[in-house]
C-alpha positions as MATLAB code, in Angstrom:
seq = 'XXXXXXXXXXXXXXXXXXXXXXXXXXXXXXXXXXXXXXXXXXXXXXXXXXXXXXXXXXXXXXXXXXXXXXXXXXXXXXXXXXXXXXXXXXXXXXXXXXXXXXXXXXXXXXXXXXXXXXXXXXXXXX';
ca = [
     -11.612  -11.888    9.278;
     -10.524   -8.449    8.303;
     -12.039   -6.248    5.406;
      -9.911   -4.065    3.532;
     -11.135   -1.350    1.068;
      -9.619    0.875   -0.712;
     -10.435    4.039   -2.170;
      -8.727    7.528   -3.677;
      -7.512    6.388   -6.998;
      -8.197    8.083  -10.183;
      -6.615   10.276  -12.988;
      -3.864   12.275  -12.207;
      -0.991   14.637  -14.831;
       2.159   13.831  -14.139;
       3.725   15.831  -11.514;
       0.380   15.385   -9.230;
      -0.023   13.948   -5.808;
      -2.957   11.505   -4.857;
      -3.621    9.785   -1.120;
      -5.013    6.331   -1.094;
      -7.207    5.239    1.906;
      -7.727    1.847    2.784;
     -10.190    1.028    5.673;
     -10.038   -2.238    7.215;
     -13.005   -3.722    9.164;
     -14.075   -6.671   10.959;
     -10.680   -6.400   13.186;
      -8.880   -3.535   14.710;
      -5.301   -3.463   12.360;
      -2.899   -2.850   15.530;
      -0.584   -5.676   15.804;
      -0.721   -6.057   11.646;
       1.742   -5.345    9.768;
       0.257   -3.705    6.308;
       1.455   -2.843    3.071;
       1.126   -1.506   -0.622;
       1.185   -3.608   -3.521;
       0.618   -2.422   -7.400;
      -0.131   -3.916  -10.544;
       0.001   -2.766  -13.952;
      -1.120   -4.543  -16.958;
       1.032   -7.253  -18.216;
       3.747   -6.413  -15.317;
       4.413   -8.238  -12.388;
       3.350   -7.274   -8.908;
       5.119   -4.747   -7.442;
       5.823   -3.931   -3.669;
       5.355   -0.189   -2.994;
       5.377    0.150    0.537;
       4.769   -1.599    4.430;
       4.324   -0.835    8.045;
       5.809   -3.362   10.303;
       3.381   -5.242   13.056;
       4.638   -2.596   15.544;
       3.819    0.407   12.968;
       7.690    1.346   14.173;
       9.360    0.301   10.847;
       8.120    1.840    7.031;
       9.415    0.661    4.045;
       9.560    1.334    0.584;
      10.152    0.073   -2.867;
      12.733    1.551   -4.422;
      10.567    3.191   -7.250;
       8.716    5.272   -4.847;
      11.346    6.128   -2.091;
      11.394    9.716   -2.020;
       7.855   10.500   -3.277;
       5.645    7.977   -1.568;
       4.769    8.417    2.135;
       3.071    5.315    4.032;
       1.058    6.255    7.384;
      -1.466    4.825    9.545;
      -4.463    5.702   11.884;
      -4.959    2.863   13.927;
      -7.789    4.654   15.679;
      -9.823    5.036   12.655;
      -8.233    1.901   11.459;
      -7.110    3.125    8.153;
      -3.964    2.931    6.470;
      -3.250    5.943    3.720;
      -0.645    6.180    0.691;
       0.194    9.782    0.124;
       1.973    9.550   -3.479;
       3.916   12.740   -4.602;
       5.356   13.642   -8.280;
       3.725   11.238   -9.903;
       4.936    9.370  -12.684;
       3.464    7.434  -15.463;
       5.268    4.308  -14.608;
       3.310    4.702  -11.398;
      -0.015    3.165  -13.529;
      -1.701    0.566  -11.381;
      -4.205   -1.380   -9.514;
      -3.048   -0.704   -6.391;
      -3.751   -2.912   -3.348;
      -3.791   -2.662    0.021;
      -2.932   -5.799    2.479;
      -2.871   -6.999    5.755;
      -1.144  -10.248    7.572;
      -0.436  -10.783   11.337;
       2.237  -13.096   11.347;
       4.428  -10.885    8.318;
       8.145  -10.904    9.803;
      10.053   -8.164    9.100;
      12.339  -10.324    6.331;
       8.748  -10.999    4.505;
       7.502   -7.746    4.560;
       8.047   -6.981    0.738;
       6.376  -10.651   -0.061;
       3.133  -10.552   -1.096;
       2.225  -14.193    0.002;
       2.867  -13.194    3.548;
      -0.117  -11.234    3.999;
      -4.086  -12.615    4.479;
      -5.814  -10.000    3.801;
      -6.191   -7.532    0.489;
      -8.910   -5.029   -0.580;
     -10.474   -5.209   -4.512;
      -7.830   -2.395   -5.442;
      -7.921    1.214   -6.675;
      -7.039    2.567  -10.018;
      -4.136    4.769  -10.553;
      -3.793    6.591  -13.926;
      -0.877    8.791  -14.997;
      -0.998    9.560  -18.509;
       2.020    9.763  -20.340;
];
């Protein structure tokens, strides 16, 4: 079983940067692949970002390509989401996931993955 939590969210002008942290516990995340997901209130979930199992491969959604930047410390078993020029479109719950069997074809499904964290808040006001 794998714990994720994440954490960094808040209020931010547009323009701003914020990093996301998610720590995962109960299971080292090497060998995972792990991703990004948002929500925003009455929207459908949204990929934002992944890591292949082999950590070789990042990819993004096509809203954030550019000013999101997905990385990953697999010795302190965190993944982090460093989000540039923020936007207020970029208002969400975002989530962070983890699966160990996510191909690469899957990687932008949300079903794929096992695991998610309880989410962090992500407010740009308009």
């Amino acid at each position: 079983q794998v714990q994720l939590v994440e954490s960094g969210g808040g209020l931010v002008q547009a323009g701003g940067s914020l990093r996301l942290s998610c720590a995962a516990s109960g299971r080292t995340l090497s060998g995972y692949a792990m991703a990004w997901f948002r929500q925003a209130p009455g929207k459908e979930r949204e990929f934002v970002a992944a890591f292949s199992r082999t950590g070789g491969f990042r990819y993004y959604g096509d809203s954030v390509k550019g000013r999101f930047t997905i990385s990953r410390d697999n010795g302190k078993n965190t993944m982090f989401l460093q989000m540039n020029d923020l936007k207020p479109e970029d208002t969400a719950v975002y989530h962070c996931v983890a699966g160990a069997r996510v191909i690469t074809s899957s990687l932008r499904t949300h079903s794929a993955y096992d695991f998610e964290g309880q989410g962090t808040q992500v407010t740009v006001p308009s």
